[in-house]
mmCIF file of C-alpha atoms in Angstrom:
data_model
loop_
_atom_site.group_PDB
_atom_site.id
_atom_site.type_symbol
_atom_site.label_atom_id
_atom_site.label_comp_id
_atom_site.label_asym_id
_atom_site.label_seq_id
_atom_site.Cartn_x
_atom_site.Cartn_y
_atom_site.Cartn_z
ATOM 1 C CA MET A 284 -70.792 -110.939 -63.183
ATOM 2 C CA GLY A 285 -71.317 -108.723 -66.044
ATOM 3 C CA ASP A 286 -75.164 -109.169 -65.827
ATOM 4 C CA ALA A 287 -75.091 -108.022 -62.041
ATOM 5 C CA THR A 288 -72.857 -105.039 -62.631
ATOM 6 C CA ARG A 289 -75.436 -104.072 -64.919
ATOM 7 C CA GLU A 290 -78.114 -104.819 -62.583
ATOM 8 C CA ALA A 291 -76.115 -102.879 -59.932
ATOM 9 C CA GLU A 292 -76.251 -99.622 -61.916
ATOM 10 C CA PRO A 293 -78.656 -96.754 -60.857
ATOM 11 C CA ARG A 294 -81.101 -96.315 -63.172
ATOM 12 C CA VAL A 295 -82.044 -92.816 -64.502
ATOM 13 C CA ASP A 296 -85.700 -92.524 -65.940
ATOM 14 C CA GLY A 297 -86.374 -90.093 -68.199
ATOM 15 C CA LYS A 298 -87.884 -87.477 -66.054
ATOM 16 C CA ASP A 299 -84.174 -87.687 -64.146
ATOM 17 C CA ALA A 300 -82.004 -87.731 -67.364
ATOM 18 C CA GLN A 301 -84.058 -84.319 -68.265
ATOM 19 C CA VAL A 302 -83.100 -82.877 -64.854
ATOM 20 C CA ASN A 303 -79.387 -83.694 -65.510
ATOM 21 C CA GLN A 304 -79.294 -82.005 -68.826
ATOM 22 C CA ASP A 305 -81.275 -79.072 -67.633
ATOM 23 C CA VAL A 306 -78.529 -78.427 -65.053
ATOM 24 C CA LEU A 307 -75.613 -79.801 -67.550
ATOM 25 C CA ILE A 308 -77.116 -76.650 -70.081
ATOM 26 C CA MET A 309 -77.062 -74.174 -67.102
ATOM 27 C CA GLU A 310 -73.659 -75.110 -66.375
ATOM 28 C CA GLN A 311 -72.312 -74.440 -69.516
ATOM 29 C CA GLN A 312 -74.074 -71.624 -70.073
ATOM 30 C CA ARG A 313 -73.030 -70.036 -66.773
ATOM 31 C CA GLN A 314 -69.515 -70.846 -67.910
ATOM 32 C CA ILE A 315 -70.328 -68.866 -71.386
ATOM 33 C CA GLU A 316 -71.247 -65.879 -69.564
ATOM 34 C CA GLU A 317 -68.178 -66.158 -67.123
ATOM 35 C CA GLU A 318 -66.164 -66.537 -69.882
ATOM 36 C CA ILE A 319 -67.620 -63.297 -71.742
ATOM 37 C CA SER A 320 -67.490 -61.283 -68.987
ATOM 38 C CA ASP A 321 -63.983 -61.458 -67.720
ATOM 39 C CA ALA A 322 -63.082 -60.628 -71.160
ATOM 40 C CA ILE A 323 -64.426 -57.009 -70.864
ATOM 41 C CA PRO A 324 -62.778 -54.944 -68.567
ATOM 42 C CA LEU A 325 -64.524 -53.523 -65.616
ATOM 43 C CA VAL A 326 -64.117 -50.747 -67.071
ATOM 44 C CA GLY A 327 -63.986 -49.547 -70.482
ATOM 45 C CA ALA A 328 -61.741 -46.777 -72.594
ATOM 46 C CA LYS A 329 -64.304 -43.970 -73.093
ATOM 47 C CA GLU A 330 -65.973 -44.587 -76.567
ATOM 48 C CA ASP A 331 -67.725 -42.212 -79.225
ATOM 49 C CA LEU A 332 -71.080 -42.657 -78.318
ATOM 50 C CA LEU A 333 -72.714 -42.657 -82.167
ATOM 51 C CA GLY A 334 -70.533 -44.742 -83.858
ATOM 52 C CA THR A 335 -70.116 -47.450 -81.212
ATOM 53 C CA LEU A 336 -74.156 -47.593 -80.465
ATOM 54 C CA GLU A 337 -74.502 -47.508 -84.564
ATOM 55 C CA LYS A 338 -71.947 -50.267 -85.232
ATOM 56 C CA GLU A 339 -73.523 -52.545 -82.312
ATOM 57 C CA TYR A 340 -77.242 -52.044 -83.894
ATOM 58 C CA ILE A 341 -76.761 -51.423 -87.053
ATOM 59 C CA SER A 342 -79.669 -54.291 -88.184
ATOM 60 C CA ASP A 343 -81.769 -53.250 -85.545
ATOM 61 C CA PRO A 344 -83.481 -49.598 -86.902
ATOM 62 C CA ILE A 345 -85.521 -49.055 -83.234
ATOM 63 C CA TYR A 346 -82.305 -49.158 -81.236
ATOM 64 C CA SER A 347 -80.251 -47.025 -83.901
ATOM 65 C CA MET A 348 -83.171 -44.805 -84.012
ATOM 66 C CA LYS A 349 -83.010 -44.212 -80.330
ATOM 67 C CA ALA A 350 -78.625 -44.142 -80.444
ATOM 68 C CA LYS A 351 -79.230 -40.997 -82.863
ATOM 69 C CA ASP A 352 -81.432 -39.300 -80.237
ATOM 70 C CA LEU A 353 -79.014 -40.314 -77.609
ATOM 71 C CA SER A 354 -76.119 -38.794 -79.704
ATOM 72 C CA SER A 355 -78.107 -35.338 -79.506
ATOM 73 C CA LYS A 356 -77.507 -35.369 -75.961
ATOM 74 C CA TYR A 357 -74.139 -37.463 -75.179
ATOM 75 C CA ASN A 358 -71.363 -37.655 -77.106
ATOM 76 C CA SER A 359 -69.299 -40.157 -75.406
ATOM 77 C CA ILE A 360 -69.685 -43.748 -73.490
ATOM 78 C CA ARG A 361 -67.729 -45.757 -71.249
ATOM 79 C CA ARG A 362 -68.835 -49.497 -70.804
ATOM 80 C CA THR A 363 -68.268 -51.825 -67.595
ATOM 81 C CA ARG A 364 -68.227 -54.928 -67.402
ATOM 82 C CA PRO A 365 -71.769 -57.126 -67.129
ATOM 83 C CA ASP A 366 -71.343 -58.650 -63.691
ATOM 84 C CA GLY A 367 -74.485 -57.838 -61.289
ATOM 85 C CA ASN A 368 -71.989 -54.955 -60.520
ATOM 86 C CA CYS A 369 -72.362 -52.662 -63.175
ATOM 87 C CA PHE A 370 -74.195 -49.739 -61.339
ATOM 88 C CA PHE A 371 -72.558 -49.646 -58.557
ATOM 89 C CA ARG A 372 -69.370 -49.382 -60.619
ATOM 90 C CA ALA A 373 -70.568 -47.031 -62.951
ATOM 91 C CA PHE A 374 -71.879 -44.768 -60.319
ATOM 92 C CA ALA A 375 -68.318 -44.937 -58.657
ATOM 93 C CA TYR A 376 -66.133 -44.317 -61.692
ATOM 94 C CA ALA A 377 -68.444 -41.685 -62.918
ATOM 95 C CA TYR A 378 -68.621 -39.539 -59.981
ATOM 96 C CA PHE A 379 -64.885 -40.007 -58.745
ATOM 97 C CA GLU A 380 -63.820 -38.952 -61.683
ATOM 98 C CA ARG A 381 -66.378 -35.686 -61.396
ATOM 99 C CA LEU A 382 -64.812 -34.826 -58.653
ATOM 100 C CA LEU A 383 -60.724 -34.874 -60.074
ATOM 101 C CA THR A 384 -62.129 -31.807 -61.888
ATOM 102 C CA CYS A 385 -64.879 -30.318 -59.834
ATOM 103 C CA LYS A 386 -63.605 -29.564 -56.754
ATOM 104 C CA ASP A 387 -66.929 -27.667 -55.613
ATOM 105 C CA ASP A 388 -68.635 -31.009 -54.620
ATOM 106 C CA TYR A 389 -66.116 -32.822 -52.957
ATOM 107 C CA LYS A 390 -66.020 -31.461 -49.548
ATOM 108 C CA GLY A 391 -69.925 -32.443 -49.245
ATOM 109 C CA PHE A 392 -69.393 -35.684 -50.342
ATOM 110 C CA TYR A 393 -66.341 -35.889 -48.090
ATOM 111 C CA ASP A 394 -68.439 -35.149 -45.024
ATOM 112 C CA ILE A 395 -71.200 -37.654 -45.965
ATOM 113 C CA VAL A 396 -68.464 -40.734 -46.864
ATOM 114 C CA SER A 397 -66.271 -39.820 -43.939
ATOM 115 C CA LYS A 398 -68.729 -40.399 -40.881
ATOM 116 C CA SER A 399 -70.574 -43.573 -42.924
ATOM 117 C CA LYS A 400 -68.706 -46.155 -41.273
ATOM 118 C CA ASP A 401 -69.402 -44.695 -37.469
ATOM 119 C CA ASP A 402 -73.324 -44.437 -39.168
ATOM 120 C CA LEU A 403 -73.390 -47.881 -40.449
ATOM 121 C CA ILE A 404 -71.928 -49.204 -36.800
ATOM 122 C CA GLU A 405 -74.736 -47.751 -35.190
ATOM 123 C CA LEU A 406 -77.306 -49.385 -37.551
ATOM 124 C CA GLY A 407 -75.860 -52.739 -36.317
ATOM 125 C CA PHE A 408 -73.405 -53.272 -38.890
ATOM 126 C CA PRO A 409 -70.190 -54.987 -37.188
ATOM 127 C CA GLN A 410 -67.143 -52.924 -37.524
ATOM 128 C CA PHE A 411 -64.464 -55.572 -38.528
ATOM 129 C CA THR A 412 -66.995 -56.227 -41.565
ATOM 130 C CA LEU A 413 -66.336 -53.099 -42.130
ATOM 131 C CA GLU A 414 -63.181 -51.154 -41.587
ATOM 132 C CA ASP A 415 -61.073 -52.746 -44.914
ATOM 133 C CA PHE A 416 -63.738 -51.711 -47.024
ATOM 134 C CA TYR A 417 -64.116 -48.251 -45.398
ATOM 135 C CA GLU A 418 -60.451 -47.934 -45.435
ATOM 136 C CA THR A 419 -59.746 -48.935 -48.899
ATOM 137 C CA PHE A 420 -62.906 -46.090 -50.023
ATOM 138 C CA MET A 421 -61.697 -43.373 -48.214
ATOM 139 C CA GLU A 422 -57.996 -43.951 -49.326
ATOM 140 C CA VAL A 423 -59.374 -43.438 -53.070
ATOM 141 C CA VAL A 424 -61.446 -40.224 -51.962
ATOM 142 C CA GLU A 425 -59.039 -38.559 -49.758
ATOM 143 C CA ARG A 426 -56.447 -38.956 -53.222
ATOM 144 C CA ILE A 427 -58.825 -37.549 -54.891
ATOM 145 C CA GLY A 428 -59.103 -34.388 -52.448
ATOM 146 C CA SER A 429 -55.534 -33.871 -52.483
ATOM 147 C CA GLY A 430 -55.285 -33.426 -55.988
ATOM 148 C CA ASP A 431 -52.699 -36.866 -55.817
ATOM 149 C CA MET A 432 -54.649 -38.557 -58.692
ATOM 150 C CA THR A 433 -54.485 -38.526 -62.689
ATOM 151 C CA GLN A 434 -57.054 -39.738 -64.729
ATOM 152 C CA ASP A 435 -55.171 -42.492 -65.749
ATOM 153 C CA GLU A 436 -54.415 -43.749 -62.015
ATOM 154 C CA LEU A 437 -58.112 -43.767 -61.563
ATOM 155 C CA TYR A 438 -58.940 -45.757 -64.730
ATOM 156 C CA GLU A 439 -55.803 -48.054 -63.470
ATOM 157 C CA LEU A 440 -57.466 -48.798 -60.368
ATOM 158 C CA PHE A 441 -61.140 -49.091 -61.073
ATOM 159 C CA ASN A 442 -59.875 -52.176 -63.279
ATOM 160 C CA ASN A 443 -57.549 -53.202 -60.096
ATOM 161 C CA GLN A 444 -60.166 -56.489 -59.112
ATOM 162 C CA GLY A 445 -59.286 -56.447 -56.006
ATOM 163 C CA GLN A 446 -59.718 -52.607 -55.274
ATOM 164 C CA SER A 447 -62.601 -52.036 -57.481
ATOM 165 C CA ASN A 448 -64.655 -54.491 -55.890
ATOM 166 C CA TYR A 449 -63.590 -52.926 -52.459
ATOM 167 C CA ILE A 450 -65.581 -49.765 -53.456
ATOM 168 C CA VAL A 451 -68.744 -51.419 -55.073
ATOM 169 C CA VAL A 452 -69.059 -53.624 -51.886
ATOM 170 C CA TYR A 453 -68.655 -50.474 -49.607
ATOM 171 C CA LEU A 454 -71.208 -48.024 -51.920
ATOM 172 C CA ARG A 455 -73.709 -51.556 -51.299
ATOM 173 C CA LEU A 456 -72.795 -51.402 -47.502
ATOM 174 C CA ILE A 457 -73.942 -47.659 -47.921
ATOM 175 C CA THR A 458 -76.853 -48.904 -49.802
ATOM 176 C CA SER A 459 -78.203 -51.089 -47.154
ATOM 177 C CA GLY A 460 -77.538 -48.819 -44.505
ATOM 178 C CA LYS A 461 -79.820 -46.331 -46.238
ATOM 179 C CA LEU A 462 -82.303 -49.065 -46.843
ATOM 180 C CA GLN A 463 -82.641 -49.669 -43.315
ATOM 181 C CA ARG A 464 -82.839 -46.463 -41.693
ATOM 182 C CA ASP A 465 -85.562 -45.253 -43.583
ATOM 183 C CA ALA A 466 -87.292 -48.881 -44.455
ATOM 184 C CA ASP A 467 -90.469 -47.183 -43.891
ATOM 185 C CA PHE A 468 -90.473 -45.392 -47.115
ATOM 186 C CA TYR A 469 -88.314 -48.158 -48.544
ATOM 187 C CA LEU A 470 -90.568 -50.736 -47.982
ATOM 188 C CA ASN A 471 -93.438 -49.957 -50.705
ATOM 189 C CA PHE A 472 -90.636 -50.442 -53.569
ATOM 190 C CA ILE A 473 -90.278 -53.528 -52.219
ATOM 191 C CA ASP A 474 -92.673 -56.985 -53.214
ATOM 192 C CA GLY A 475 -93.876 -59.768 -51.471
ATOM 193 C CA ASN A 476 -93.501 -59.568 -47.813
ATOM 194 C CA ARG A 477 -90.018 -59.466 -47.069
ATOM 195 C CA THR A 478 -88.387 -57.274 -44.116
ATOM 196 C CA MET A 479 -85.999 -54.461 -45.457
ATOM 197 C CA THR A 480 -83.287 -56.235 -43.568
ATOM 198 C CA ALA A 481 -83.817 -59.667 -45.454
ATOM 199 C CA PHE A 482 -83.798 -57.794 -48.563
ATOM 200 C CA CYS A 483 -80.748 -56.228 -47.861
ATOM 201 C CA HIS A 484 -79.468 -59.430 -47.035
ATOM 202 C CA GLN A 485 -80.073 -60.890 -50.392
ATOM 203 C CA GLU A 486 -79.961 -58.009 -52.921
ATOM 204 C CA VAL A 487 -78.016 -55.299 -52.119
ATOM 205 C CA GLU A 488 -75.322 -56.162 -50.011
ATOM 206 C CA PRO A 489 -74.101 -59.102 -51.823
ATOM 207 C CA MET A 490 -71.846 -58.951 -55.126
ATOM 208 C CA PHE A 491 -72.995 -59.585 -58.274
ATOM 209 C CA LYS A 492 -76.438 -58.813 -57.751
ATOM 210 C CA GLU A 493 -77.998 -56.528 -60.186
ATOM 211 C CA SER A 494 -79.489 -53.207 -59.458
ATOM 212 C CA ASP A 495 -83.124 -52.084 -59.667
ATOM 213 C CA HIS A 496 -84.604 -48.204 -59.171
ATOM 214 C CA ILE A 497 -84.402 -48.750 -55.121
ATOM 215 C CA HIS A 498 -80.818 -49.511 -55.052
ATOM 216 C CA ILE A 499 -80.416 -45.990 -57.118
ATOM 217 C CA ILE A 500 -82.766 -44.264 -55.206
ATOM 218 C CA ALA A 501 -81.368 -45.174 -51.911
ATOM 219 C CA LEU A 502 -77.478 -44.460 -52.991
ATOM 220 C CA SER A 503 -77.922 -41.621 -54.684
ATOM 221 C CA ALA A 504 -80.066 -40.165 -51.360
ATOM 222 C CA ALA A 505 -77.879 -41.202 -49.302
ATOM 223 C CA LEU A 506 -74.609 -39.960 -50.657
ATOM 224 C CA ASN A 507 -76.646 -36.782 -52.245
ATOM 225 C CA VAL A 508 -75.247 -37.458 -55.209
ATOM 226 C CA GLY A 509 -77.599 -36.406 -58.048
ATOM 227 C CA VAL A 510 -78.525 -39.705 -61.364
ATOM 228 C CA ARG A 511 -79.547 -39.045 -64.332
ATOM 229 C CA VAL A 512 -80.597 -42.679 -66.028
ATOM 230 C CA ARG A 513 -81.179 -43.031 -69.406
ATOM 231 C CA TYR A 514 -83.302 -46.169 -70.387
ATOM 232 C CA MET A 515 -82.827 -47.421 -74.345
ATOM 233 C CA ASP A 516 -85.431 -50.103 -74.752
ATOM 234 C CA ARG A 517 -87.932 -50.964 -77.305
ATOM 235 C CA GLY A 518 -90.508 -48.393 -76.264
ATOM 236 C CA ASP A 519 -92.527 -46.641 -79.261
ATOM 237 C CA SER A 520 -91.127 -43.279 -78.764
ATOM 238 C CA ALA A 521 -87.501 -42.236 -80.879
ATOM 239 C CA GLN A 522 -86.398 -40.530 -77.641
ATOM 240 C CA VAL A 523 -84.538 -42.403 -75.262
ATOM 241 C CA ILE A 524 -86.425 -41.434 -71.878
ATOM 242 C CA ALA A 525 -84.735 -40.231 -68.629
ATOM 243 C CA HIS A 526 -85.232 -40.405 -65.119
ATOM 244 C CA ASP A 527 -83.225 -38.269 -62.349
ATOM 245 C CA PHE A 528 -82.506 -40.066 -58.687
ATOM 246 C CA PRO A 529 -83.515 -38.307 -56.256
ATOM 247 C CA GLU A 530 -86.613 -36.517 -58.233
ATOM 248 C CA GLY A 531 -85.340 -32.838 -59.231
ATOM 249 C CA ALA A 532 -81.810 -33.553 -58.313
ATOM 250 C CA THR A 533 -78.966 -31.778 -60.524
ATOM 251 C CA PRO A 534 -77.697 -34.592 -61.962
ATOM 252 C CA ALA A 535 -73.760 -35.118 -61.390
ATOM 253 C CA VAL A 536 -73.978 -38.749 -62.847
ATOM 254 C CA HIS A 537 -75.183 -39.798 -66.451
ATOM 255 C CA LEU A 538 -75.696 -43.894 -66.985
ATOM 256 C CA LEU A 539 -77.369 -45.523 -69.841
ATOM 257 C CA TYR A 540 -79.143 -47.911 -68.849
ATOM 258 C CA ARG A 541 -79.959 -51.255 -71.393
ATOM 259 C CA PRO A 542 -81.927 -54.001 -70.080
ATOM 260 C CA GLY A 543 -80.026 -55.438 -67.073
ATOM 261 C CA HIS A 544 -76.847 -53.433 -67.846
ATOM 262 C CA TYR A 545 -75.276 -49.654 -67.093
ATOM 263 C CA ASP A 546 -73.046 -47.642 -68.838
ATOM 264 C CA ILE A 547 -71.379 -44.492 -68.387
ATOM 265 C CA LEU A 548 -72.702 -41.357 -70.687
ATOM 266 C CA TYR A 549 -70.305 -38.514 -71.080
ATOM 267 C CA GLU A 550 -72.572 -34.781 -71.960
ATOM 268 C CA GLN A 551 -71.415 -32.868 -75.409
#
């Protein structure tokens, strides 16, 4: 009986065993990354930039040098959770925070976003998909415009998973709409033979998908909000290079990019 049982057990050859081991390792890595990510606030408190980065890169002379350069232009940093949504969340928080005190920018922004749902429906987005995200987004925008929101309330709202993610989703949809409306231009930024609709369905609209230049260009153009991104990398230059989106725009939002991640910067 024992021999028969052993013979009936499935055999796993070396190749299959290696595949199973690889899958197990990848699953463990994913769980570790999720645990680390979940332990980080969606949007963190404002921190002293030089002190924070010097401590982080104490044994890294290249990044320490670049942290000093960055500190000559910015005095604070606000971290965001590294969950694939960091660009959209950082953009939204930084710009909403600006609108709390910079009322001159509010009307133009409100005019754009208030009609954004109709623009998306015109492009073929289903209304029932948009409704809840649009209403949550506009509720926050209108509270900011009425003066009925404090810095602390904005911080609390963005660390509420449900509300914060609804804002991110709606910005992803606005970005997708811009890319599809001006597809002839933006197709130049896409590798391969994908249609713009396919690209948006796969790389823009889903949550937790990381953002690239094309996302930043499209969102900043759609909302008419200038974004300056400082790129901190291992290049030879002692300076942290900046790119403005759209090109030539006055930046209202300042972000720090380190490979795969965006945080918020505050000027001197």
